[in-house]
Structures are given as C-alpha cells and as structure tokens.
PDB file of C-alpha atoms and ligand atoms in Angstrom:
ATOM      1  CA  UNK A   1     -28.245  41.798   1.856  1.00 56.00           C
ATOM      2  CA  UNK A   2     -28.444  39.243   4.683  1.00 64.00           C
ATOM      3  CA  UNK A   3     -25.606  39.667   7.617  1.00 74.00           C
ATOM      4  CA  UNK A   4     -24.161  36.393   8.422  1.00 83.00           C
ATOM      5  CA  UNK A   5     -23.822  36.445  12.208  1.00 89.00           C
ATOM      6  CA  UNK A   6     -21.850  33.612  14.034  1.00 90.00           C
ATOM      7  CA  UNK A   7     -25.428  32.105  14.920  1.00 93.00           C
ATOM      8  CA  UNK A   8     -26.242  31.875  11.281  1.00 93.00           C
ATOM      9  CA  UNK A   9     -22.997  30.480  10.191  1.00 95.00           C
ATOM     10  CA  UNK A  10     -23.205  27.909  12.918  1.00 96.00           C
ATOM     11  CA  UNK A  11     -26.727  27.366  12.113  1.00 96.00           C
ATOM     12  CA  UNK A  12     -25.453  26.805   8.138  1.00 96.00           C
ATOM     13  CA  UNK A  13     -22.642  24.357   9.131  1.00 97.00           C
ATOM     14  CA  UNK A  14     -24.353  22.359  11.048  1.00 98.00           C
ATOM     15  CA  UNK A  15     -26.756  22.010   8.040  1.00 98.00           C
ATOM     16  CA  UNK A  16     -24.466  21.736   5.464  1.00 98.00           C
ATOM     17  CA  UNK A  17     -23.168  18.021   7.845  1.00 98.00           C
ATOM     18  CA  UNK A  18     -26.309  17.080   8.017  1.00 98.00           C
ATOM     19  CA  UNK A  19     -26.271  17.307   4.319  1.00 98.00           C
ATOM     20  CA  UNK A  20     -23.067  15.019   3.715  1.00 98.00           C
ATOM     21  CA  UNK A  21     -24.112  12.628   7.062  1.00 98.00           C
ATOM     22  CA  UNK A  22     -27.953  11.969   6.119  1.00 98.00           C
ATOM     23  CA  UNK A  23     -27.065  10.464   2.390  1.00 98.00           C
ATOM     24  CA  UNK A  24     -24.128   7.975   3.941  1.00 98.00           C
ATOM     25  CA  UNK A  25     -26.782   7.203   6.716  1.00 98.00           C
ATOM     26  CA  UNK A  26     -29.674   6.366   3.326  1.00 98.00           C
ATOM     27  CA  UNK A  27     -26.704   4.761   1.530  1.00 98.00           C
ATOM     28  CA  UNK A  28     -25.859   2.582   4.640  1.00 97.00           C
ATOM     29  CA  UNK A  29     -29.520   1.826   4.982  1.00 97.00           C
ATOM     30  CA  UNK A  30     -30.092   1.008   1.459  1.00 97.00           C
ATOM     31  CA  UNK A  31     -27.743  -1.637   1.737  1.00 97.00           C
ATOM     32  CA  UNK A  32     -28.869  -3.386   4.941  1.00 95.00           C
ATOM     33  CA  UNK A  33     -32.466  -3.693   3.695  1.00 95.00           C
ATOM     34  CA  UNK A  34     -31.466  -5.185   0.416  1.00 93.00           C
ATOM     35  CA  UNK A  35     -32.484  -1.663  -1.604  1.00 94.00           C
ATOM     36  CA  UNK A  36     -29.396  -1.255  -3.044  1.00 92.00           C
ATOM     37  CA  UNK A  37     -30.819  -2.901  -6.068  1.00 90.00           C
ATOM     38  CA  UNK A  38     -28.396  -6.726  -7.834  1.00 91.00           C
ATOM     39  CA  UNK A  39     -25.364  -4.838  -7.552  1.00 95.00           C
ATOM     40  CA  UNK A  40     -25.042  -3.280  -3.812  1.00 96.00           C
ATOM     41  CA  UNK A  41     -20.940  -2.984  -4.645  1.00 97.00           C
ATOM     42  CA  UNK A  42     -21.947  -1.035  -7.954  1.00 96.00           C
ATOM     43  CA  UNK A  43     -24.124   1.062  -6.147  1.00 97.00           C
ATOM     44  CA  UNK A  44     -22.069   1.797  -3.323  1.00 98.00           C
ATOM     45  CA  UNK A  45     -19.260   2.824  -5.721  1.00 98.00           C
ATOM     46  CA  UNK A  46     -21.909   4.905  -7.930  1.00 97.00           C
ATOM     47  CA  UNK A  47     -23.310   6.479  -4.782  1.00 98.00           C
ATOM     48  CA  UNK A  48     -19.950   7.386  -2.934  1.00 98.00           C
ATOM     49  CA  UNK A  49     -18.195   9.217  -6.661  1.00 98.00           C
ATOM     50  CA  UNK A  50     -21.619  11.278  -7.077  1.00 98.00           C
ATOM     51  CA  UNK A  51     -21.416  12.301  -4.116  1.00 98.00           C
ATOM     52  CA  UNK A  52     -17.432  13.557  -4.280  1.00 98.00           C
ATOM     53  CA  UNK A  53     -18.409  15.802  -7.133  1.00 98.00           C
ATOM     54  CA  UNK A  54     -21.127  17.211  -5.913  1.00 98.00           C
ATOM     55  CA  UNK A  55     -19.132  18.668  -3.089  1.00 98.00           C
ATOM     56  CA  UNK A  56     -16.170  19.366  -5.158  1.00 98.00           C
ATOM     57  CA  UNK A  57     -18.658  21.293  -7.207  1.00 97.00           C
ATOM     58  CA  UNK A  58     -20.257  22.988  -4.268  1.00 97.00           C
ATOM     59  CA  UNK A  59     -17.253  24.125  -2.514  1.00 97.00           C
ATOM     60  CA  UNK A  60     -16.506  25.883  -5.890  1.00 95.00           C
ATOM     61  CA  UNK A  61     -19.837  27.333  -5.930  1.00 94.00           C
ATOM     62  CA  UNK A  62     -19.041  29.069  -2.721  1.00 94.00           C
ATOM     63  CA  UNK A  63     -16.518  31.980  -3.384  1.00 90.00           C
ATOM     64  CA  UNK A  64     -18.690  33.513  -6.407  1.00 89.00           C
ATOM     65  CA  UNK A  65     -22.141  32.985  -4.452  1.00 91.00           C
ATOM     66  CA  UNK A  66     -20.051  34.894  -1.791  1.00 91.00           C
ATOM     67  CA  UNK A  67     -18.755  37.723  -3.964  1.00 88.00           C
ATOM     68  CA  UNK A  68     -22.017  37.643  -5.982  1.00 87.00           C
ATOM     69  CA  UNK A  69     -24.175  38.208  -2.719  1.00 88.00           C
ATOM     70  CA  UNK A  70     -21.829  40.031  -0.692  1.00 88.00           C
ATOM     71  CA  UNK A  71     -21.805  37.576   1.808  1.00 90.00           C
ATOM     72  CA  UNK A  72     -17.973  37.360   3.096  1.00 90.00           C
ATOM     73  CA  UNK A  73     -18.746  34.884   5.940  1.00 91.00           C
ATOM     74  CA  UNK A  74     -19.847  32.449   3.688  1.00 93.00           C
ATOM     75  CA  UNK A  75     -16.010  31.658   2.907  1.00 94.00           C
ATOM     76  CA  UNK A  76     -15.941  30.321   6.242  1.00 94.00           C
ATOM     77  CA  UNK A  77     -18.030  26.965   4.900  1.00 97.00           C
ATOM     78  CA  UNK A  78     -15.509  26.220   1.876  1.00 96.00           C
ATOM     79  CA  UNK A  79     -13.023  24.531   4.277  1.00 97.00           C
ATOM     80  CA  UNK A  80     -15.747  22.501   5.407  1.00 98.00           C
ATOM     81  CA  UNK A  81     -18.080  21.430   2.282  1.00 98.00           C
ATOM     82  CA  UNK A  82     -14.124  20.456   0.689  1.00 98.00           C
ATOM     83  CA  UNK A  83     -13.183  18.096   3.625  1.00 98.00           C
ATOM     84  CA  UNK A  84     -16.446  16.473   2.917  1.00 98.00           C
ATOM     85  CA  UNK A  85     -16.132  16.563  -0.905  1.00 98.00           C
ATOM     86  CA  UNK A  86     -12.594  14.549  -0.010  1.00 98.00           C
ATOM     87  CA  UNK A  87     -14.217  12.334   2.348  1.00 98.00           C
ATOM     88  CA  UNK A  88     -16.320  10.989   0.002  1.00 98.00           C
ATOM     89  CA  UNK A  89     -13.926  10.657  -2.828  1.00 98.00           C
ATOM     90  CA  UNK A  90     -11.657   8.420   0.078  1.00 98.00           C
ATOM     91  CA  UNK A  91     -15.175   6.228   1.003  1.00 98.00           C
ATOM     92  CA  UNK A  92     -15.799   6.376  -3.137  1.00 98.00           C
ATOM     93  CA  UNK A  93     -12.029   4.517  -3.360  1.00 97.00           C
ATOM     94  CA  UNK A  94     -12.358   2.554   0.050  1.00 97.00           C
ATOM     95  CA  UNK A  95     -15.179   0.681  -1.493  1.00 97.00           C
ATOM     96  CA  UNK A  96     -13.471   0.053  -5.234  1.00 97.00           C
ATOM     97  CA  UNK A  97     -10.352  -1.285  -3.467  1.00 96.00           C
ATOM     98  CA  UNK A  98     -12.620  -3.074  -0.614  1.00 96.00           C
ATOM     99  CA  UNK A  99     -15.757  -4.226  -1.917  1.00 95.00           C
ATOM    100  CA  UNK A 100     -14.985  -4.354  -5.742  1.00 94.00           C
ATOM    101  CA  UNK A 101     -11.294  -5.955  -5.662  1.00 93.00           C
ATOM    102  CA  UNK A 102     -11.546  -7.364  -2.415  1.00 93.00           C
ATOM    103  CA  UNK A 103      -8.612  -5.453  -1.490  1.00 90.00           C
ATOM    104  CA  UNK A 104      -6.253  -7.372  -3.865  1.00 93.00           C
ATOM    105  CA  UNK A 105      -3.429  -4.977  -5.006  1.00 88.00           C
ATOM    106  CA  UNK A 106      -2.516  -6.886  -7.817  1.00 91.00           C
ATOM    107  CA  UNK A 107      -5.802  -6.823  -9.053  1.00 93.00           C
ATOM    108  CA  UNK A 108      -5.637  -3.014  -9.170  1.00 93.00           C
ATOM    109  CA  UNK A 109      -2.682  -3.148 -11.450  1.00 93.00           C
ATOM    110  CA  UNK A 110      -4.263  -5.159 -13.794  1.00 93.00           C
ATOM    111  CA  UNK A 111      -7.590  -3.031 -13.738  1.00 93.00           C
ATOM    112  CA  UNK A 112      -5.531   0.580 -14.049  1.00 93.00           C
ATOM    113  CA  UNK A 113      -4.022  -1.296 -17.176  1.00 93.00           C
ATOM    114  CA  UNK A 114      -7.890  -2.131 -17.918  1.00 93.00           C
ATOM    115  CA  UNK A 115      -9.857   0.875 -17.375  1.00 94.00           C
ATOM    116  CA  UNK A 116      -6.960   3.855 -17.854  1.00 94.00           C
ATOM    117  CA  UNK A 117      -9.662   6.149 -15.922  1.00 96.00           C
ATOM    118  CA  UNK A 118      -8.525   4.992 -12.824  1.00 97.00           C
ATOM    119  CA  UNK A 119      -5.414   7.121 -13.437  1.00 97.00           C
ATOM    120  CA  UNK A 120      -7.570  10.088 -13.700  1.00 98.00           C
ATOM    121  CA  UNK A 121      -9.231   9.423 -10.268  1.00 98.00           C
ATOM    122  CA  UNK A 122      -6.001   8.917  -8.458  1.00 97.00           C
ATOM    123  CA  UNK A 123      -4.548  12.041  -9.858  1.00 98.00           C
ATOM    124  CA  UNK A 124      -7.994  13.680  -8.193  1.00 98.00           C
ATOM    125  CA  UNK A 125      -7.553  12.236  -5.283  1.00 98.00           C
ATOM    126  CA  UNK A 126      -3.843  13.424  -4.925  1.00 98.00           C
ATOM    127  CA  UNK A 127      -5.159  16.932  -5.460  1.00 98.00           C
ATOM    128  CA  UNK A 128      -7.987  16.500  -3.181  1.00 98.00           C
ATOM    129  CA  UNK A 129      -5.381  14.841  -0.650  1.00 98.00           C
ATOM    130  CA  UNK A 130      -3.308  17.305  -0.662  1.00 98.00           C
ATOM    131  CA  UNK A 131      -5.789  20.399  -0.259  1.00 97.00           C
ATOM    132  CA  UNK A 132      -7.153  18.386   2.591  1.00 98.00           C
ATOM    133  CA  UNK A 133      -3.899  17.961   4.238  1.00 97.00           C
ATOM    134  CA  UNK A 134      -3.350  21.854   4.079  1.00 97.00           C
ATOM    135  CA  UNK A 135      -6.520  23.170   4.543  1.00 96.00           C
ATOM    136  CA  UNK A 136      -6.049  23.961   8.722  1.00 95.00           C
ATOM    137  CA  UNK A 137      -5.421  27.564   9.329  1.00 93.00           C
ATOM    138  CA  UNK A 138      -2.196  26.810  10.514  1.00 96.00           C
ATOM    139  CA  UNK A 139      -1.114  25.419   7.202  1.00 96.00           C
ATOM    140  CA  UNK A 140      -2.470  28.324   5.414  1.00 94.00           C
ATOM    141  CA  UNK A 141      -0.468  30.599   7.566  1.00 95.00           C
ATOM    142  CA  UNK A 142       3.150  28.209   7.084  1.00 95.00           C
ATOM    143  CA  UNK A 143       2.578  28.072   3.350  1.00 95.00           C
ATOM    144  CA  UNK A 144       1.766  31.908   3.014  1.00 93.00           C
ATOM    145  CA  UNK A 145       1.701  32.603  -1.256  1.00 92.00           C
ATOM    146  CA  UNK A 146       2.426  28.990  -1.794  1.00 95.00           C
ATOM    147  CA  UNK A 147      -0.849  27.493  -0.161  1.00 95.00           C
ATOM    148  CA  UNK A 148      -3.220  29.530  -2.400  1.00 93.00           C
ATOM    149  CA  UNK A 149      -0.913  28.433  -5.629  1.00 93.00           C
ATOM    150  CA  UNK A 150      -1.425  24.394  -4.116  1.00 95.00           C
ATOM    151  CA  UNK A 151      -4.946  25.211  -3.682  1.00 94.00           C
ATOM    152  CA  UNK A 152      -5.334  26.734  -6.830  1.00 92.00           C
ATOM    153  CA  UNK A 153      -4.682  22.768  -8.246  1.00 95.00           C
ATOM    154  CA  UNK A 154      -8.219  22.074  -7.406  1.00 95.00           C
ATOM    155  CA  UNK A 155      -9.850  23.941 -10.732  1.00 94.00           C
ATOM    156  CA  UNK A 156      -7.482  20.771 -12.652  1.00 96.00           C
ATOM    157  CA  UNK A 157      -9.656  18.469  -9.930  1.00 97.00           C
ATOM    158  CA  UNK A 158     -12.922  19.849 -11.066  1.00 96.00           C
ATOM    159  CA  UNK A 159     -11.728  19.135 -14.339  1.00 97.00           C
ATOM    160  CA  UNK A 160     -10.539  15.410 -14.211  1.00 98.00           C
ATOM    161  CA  UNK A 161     -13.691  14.203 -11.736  1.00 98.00           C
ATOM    162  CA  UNK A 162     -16.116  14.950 -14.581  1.00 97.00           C
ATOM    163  CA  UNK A 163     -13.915  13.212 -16.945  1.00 97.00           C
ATOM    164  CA  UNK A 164     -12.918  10.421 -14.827  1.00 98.00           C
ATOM    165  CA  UNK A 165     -16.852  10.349 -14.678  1.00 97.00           C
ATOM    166  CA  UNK A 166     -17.287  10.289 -18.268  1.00 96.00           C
ATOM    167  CA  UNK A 167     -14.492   7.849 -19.046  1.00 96.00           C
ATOM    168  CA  UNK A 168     -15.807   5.138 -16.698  1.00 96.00           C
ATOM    169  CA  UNK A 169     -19.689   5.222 -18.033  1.00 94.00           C
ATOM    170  CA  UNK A 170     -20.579   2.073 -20.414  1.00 88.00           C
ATOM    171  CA  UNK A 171     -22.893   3.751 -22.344  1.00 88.00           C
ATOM    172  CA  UNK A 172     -25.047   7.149 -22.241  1.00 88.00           C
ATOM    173  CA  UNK A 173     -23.150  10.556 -22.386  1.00 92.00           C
ATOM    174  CA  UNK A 174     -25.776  12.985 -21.617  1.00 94.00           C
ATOM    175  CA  UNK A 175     -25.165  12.889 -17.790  1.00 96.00           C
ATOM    176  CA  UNK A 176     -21.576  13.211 -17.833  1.00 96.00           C
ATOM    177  CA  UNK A 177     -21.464  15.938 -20.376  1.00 97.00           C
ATOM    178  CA  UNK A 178     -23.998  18.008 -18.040  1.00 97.00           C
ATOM    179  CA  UNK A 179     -21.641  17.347 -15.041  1.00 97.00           C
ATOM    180  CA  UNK A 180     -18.610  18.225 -17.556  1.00 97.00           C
ATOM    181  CA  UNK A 181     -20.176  21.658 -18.936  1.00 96.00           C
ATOM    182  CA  UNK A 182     -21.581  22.769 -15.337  1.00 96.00           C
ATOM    183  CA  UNK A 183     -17.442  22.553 -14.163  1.00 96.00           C
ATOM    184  CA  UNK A 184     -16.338  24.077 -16.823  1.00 94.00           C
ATOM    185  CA  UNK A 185     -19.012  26.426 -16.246  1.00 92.00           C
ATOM    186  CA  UNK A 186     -18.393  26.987 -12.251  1.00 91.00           C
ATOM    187  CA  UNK A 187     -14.475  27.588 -13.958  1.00 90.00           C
ATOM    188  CA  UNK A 188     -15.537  30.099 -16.173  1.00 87.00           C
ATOM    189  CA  UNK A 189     -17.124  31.938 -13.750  1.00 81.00           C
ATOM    190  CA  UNK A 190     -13.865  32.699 -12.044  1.00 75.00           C
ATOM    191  CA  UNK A 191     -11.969  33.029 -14.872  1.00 66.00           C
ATOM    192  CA  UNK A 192      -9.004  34.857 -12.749  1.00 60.00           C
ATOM    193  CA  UNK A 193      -7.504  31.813 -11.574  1.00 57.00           C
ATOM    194  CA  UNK A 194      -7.986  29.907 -14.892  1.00 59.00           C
ATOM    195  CA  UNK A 195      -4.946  32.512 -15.856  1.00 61.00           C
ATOM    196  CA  UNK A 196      -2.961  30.117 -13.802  1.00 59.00           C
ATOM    197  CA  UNK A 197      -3.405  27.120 -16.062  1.00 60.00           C
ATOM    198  CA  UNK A 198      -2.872  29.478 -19.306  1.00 63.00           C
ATOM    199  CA  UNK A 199       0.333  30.418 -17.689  1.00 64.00           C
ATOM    200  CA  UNK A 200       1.486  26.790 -17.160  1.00 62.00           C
ATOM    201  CA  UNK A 201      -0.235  25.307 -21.011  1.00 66.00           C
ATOM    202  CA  UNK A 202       1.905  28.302 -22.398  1.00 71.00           C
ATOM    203  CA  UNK A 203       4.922  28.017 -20.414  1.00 69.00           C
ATOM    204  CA  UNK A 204       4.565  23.844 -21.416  1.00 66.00           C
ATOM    205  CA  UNK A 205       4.307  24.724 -25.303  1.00 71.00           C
ATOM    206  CA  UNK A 206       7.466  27.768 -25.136  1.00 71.00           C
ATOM    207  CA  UNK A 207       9.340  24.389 -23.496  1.00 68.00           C
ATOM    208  CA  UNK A 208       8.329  22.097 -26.465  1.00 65.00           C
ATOM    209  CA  UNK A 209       9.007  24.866 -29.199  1.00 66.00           C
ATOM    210  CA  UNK A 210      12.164  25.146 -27.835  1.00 61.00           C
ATOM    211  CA  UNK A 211      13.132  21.489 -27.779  1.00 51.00           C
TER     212      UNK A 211
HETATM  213  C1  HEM B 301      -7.884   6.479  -6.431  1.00 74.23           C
HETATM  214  C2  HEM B 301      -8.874   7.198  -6.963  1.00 74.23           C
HETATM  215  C3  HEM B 301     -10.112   6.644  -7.626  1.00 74.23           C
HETATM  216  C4  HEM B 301     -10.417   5.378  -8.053  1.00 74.23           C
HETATM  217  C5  HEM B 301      -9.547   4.138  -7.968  1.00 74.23           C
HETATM  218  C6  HEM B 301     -11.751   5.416  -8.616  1.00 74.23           C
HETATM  219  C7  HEM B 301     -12.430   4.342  -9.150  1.00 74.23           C
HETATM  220  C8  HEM B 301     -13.630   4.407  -9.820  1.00 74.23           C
HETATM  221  C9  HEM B 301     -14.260   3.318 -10.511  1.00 74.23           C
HETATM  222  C10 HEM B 301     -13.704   1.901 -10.613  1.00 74.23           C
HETATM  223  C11 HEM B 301     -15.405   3.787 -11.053  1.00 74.23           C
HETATM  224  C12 HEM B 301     -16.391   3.051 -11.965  1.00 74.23           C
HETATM  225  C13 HEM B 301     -17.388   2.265 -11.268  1.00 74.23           C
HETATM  226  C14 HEM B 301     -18.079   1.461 -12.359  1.00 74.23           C
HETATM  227  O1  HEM B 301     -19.054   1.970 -12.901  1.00 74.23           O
HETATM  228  O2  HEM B 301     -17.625   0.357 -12.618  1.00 74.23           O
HETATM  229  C15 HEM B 301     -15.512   5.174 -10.712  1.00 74.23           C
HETATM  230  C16 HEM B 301     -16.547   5.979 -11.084  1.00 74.23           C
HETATM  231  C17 HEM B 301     -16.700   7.279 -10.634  1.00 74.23           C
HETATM  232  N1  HEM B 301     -15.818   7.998  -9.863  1.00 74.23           N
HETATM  233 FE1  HEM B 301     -14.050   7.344  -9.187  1.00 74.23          FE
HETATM  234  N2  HEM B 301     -12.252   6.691  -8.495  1.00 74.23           N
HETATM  235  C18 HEM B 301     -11.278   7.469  -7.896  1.00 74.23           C
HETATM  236  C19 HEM B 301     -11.372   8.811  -7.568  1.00 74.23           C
HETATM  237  C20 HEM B 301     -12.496   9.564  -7.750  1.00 74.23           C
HETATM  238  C21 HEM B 301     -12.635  10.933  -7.314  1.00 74.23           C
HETATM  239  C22 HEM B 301     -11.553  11.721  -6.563  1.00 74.23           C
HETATM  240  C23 HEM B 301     -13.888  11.348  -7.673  1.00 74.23           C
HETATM  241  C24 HEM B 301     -14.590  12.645  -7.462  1.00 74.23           C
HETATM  242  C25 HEM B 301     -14.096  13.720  -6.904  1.00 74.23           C
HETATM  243  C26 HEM B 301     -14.528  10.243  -8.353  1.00 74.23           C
HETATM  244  C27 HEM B 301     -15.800  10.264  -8.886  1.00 74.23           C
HETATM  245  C28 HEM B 301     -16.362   9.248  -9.631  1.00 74.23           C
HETATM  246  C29 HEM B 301     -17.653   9.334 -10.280  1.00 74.23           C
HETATM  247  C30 HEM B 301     -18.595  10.523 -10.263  1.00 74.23           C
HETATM  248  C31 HEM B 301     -17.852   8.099 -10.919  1.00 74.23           C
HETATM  249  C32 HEM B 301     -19.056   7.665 -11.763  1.00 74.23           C
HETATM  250  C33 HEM B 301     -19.977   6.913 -10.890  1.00 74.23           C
HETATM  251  C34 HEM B 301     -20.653   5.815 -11.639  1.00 74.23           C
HETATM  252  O3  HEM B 301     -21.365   6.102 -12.586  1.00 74.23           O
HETATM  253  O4  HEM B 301     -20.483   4.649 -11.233  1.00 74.23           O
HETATM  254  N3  HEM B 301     -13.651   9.172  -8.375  1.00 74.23           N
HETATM  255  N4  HEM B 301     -14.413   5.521  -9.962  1.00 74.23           N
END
C-alpha cells in the first residue's frame, strides 16, 4: 500500500489540472489552426460535453479506488476533479448558447421544444451547480447531514449525462450505451447510496397507490 504524503497529493493535483487545462489548451488550438474539422461550433460543443462526463465519471471513480486501495488521502482530489467536471459542463453550455444560438434566448425555447434532451442537460447542470456551490469546506460544515444528502443528487447526474448523451446522438448507439453501462456500472459499485434513490422511487409509488 502506497502512503499518500502531502508531497504526493500535491504532486497528484497538480497533475490531475494539467489534465483538465492541456485538452481546453488542444481544443483552443484546434480551432485557431482550422483543425477543428467543417463544423468548429459542433466540435467545440462535442469536445466540451465529453469532457464533463469524463470528470463526472472520474470523480465517482475516486471514493471506491480509495476504499479499494486503502488510500484515504485520495478523497482529498474529489472536490477538485468535480469542480472541473462542472467547469466543463458550464464551457459545454457557454458554447451551445454562444456559438450555436448566437446567444438568442428565444431561440433556446424553440430548440428545448425541438430537441427535449436539452431538459435533461439543464437538470445536470442544476445538480452539478449546486454541488459546486457547496462543495467548500465551509459549506460542508453549515450543511452538516444535509450536504452529504444534496451531494448524494449527483449518482441522478451520472445518470442523466449519459442519457442526455444518448438522446442528442443522430445515429449510432454503441458509444452512448458504453458511456451509459460504465455509470451505471461506477453506481453499482457503491450500491449503498443507490438505497437513497430506492427510498425516494418507493416512497414516489406508496404516494401514487395512495392517490
Ligand atoms: C444547460 C445544460 C445543457 C445544454 C443546454 C446542453 C446542450 C447540448 C447540446 C445542444 C448537445 C448536442 C450537440 C449536437 O450534437 O448537436 C449536447 C450534447 C452533449 N452534452 Fe450537453 N448540454 C447541457 C448539459 C450537459 C451536461 C451537464 C453534460 C455532462 C455532464 C453534458 C454532456 C453532453 C454530452 C456528452 C453530449 C454529446 C456530445 C456530442 O456527441 O455532441 N451536457 N448538449
């Protein structure tokens, strides 16, 4: 088992930015030397969304690599690799609103009415928004029982960014059914807090029995 001191935690943070900064500095690049390919907007969009569920994905990956290698101080990248995750998922939407509908508001009405998925990713991004807004320590320590229950909101996130993803492909399912099963696969693995959502589905269907 490998101790992780404070050197090797910095070491892994600093990494772990270089991981999220490098890509937007390739993406940015991309675009500026025309290697974006005939649709730099498409790509930009495409890019940005991959790159929110990967680190959604990741900073779910974290707790049961911790628990699986022992490795405690590895909980102290989550916070991190999820504030990334989010950033990308507010770049993802900054270039759909900007780039795509040229920031036209009415426009986005019509194309929520068009392409339903869009729900789907707003709903994410409220969940991601507010994880992000609560994630300093000091939050954690105001909320007390009630932050872990508003974090626990982000296994229904890692639920609706693969379908979000799925929804909004023209054609080909193979890639978003991969992304699908491996979330519902990083859920299963920590089944405990799934318990949650059985609580709530069952408390939802005693309410509609009764009514
Ligand atoms: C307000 C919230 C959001 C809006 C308006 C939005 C909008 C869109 C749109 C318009 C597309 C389709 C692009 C196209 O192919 O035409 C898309 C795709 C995608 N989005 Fe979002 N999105 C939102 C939130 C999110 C979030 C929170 C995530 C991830 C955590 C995400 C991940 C993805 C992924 C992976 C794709 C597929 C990429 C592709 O194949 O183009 N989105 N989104």
């Amino acid at each position: 088992m490998m101790r992780l001191t404070q050197g090797r935690i910095l070491a892994l943070k600093t990494l772990l930015h270089l991981g999220f900064i490098l890509p937007l500095a390739y993406l940015w690049l991309s675009v500026q030397s025309g290697a974006a390919g005939g649709d730099p907007v498409q790509y930009v969009i495409h890019f940005l969304g991959m790159g929110a569920l990967h680190g959604l994905m990741l900073s779910l990956l974290v707790s049961p690599l911790a628990k699986g290698l022992q490795m405690g101080g590895l909980m102290r990248v989550r916070r991190l690799i999820g504030l990334w995750a989010f950033v990308y998922a507010l770049l993802h939407v900054a270039a759909f609103l900007g780039l795509d509908l040229l920031g036209d508001v009415a426009l986005l009405l019509g194309e929520i009415v068009k392409r339903p998925y869009i729900l789907v990713g707003m709903a994410t991004l409220l969940i991601l928004s507010a994880m992000a807004a609560t994630s300093p320590g000091a939050m954690q320590r105001r909320l007390g029982r009630r932050w872990q229950q508003l974090h626990d909101w982000v296994y229904l996130a890692a639920v609706l960014a693969p379908v979000h993803f799925w929804w909004s492909v023209k054609s080909g399912w193979y890639e978003p059914a991969l992304y699908l099963s491996l979330c519902l696969g990083l859920l299963a693995w920590r089944r405990k807090r799934i318990v949650f959502y059985q609580q709530i589905v069952t408390s939802f269907n005693r309410g509609l029995n009764r009514g």
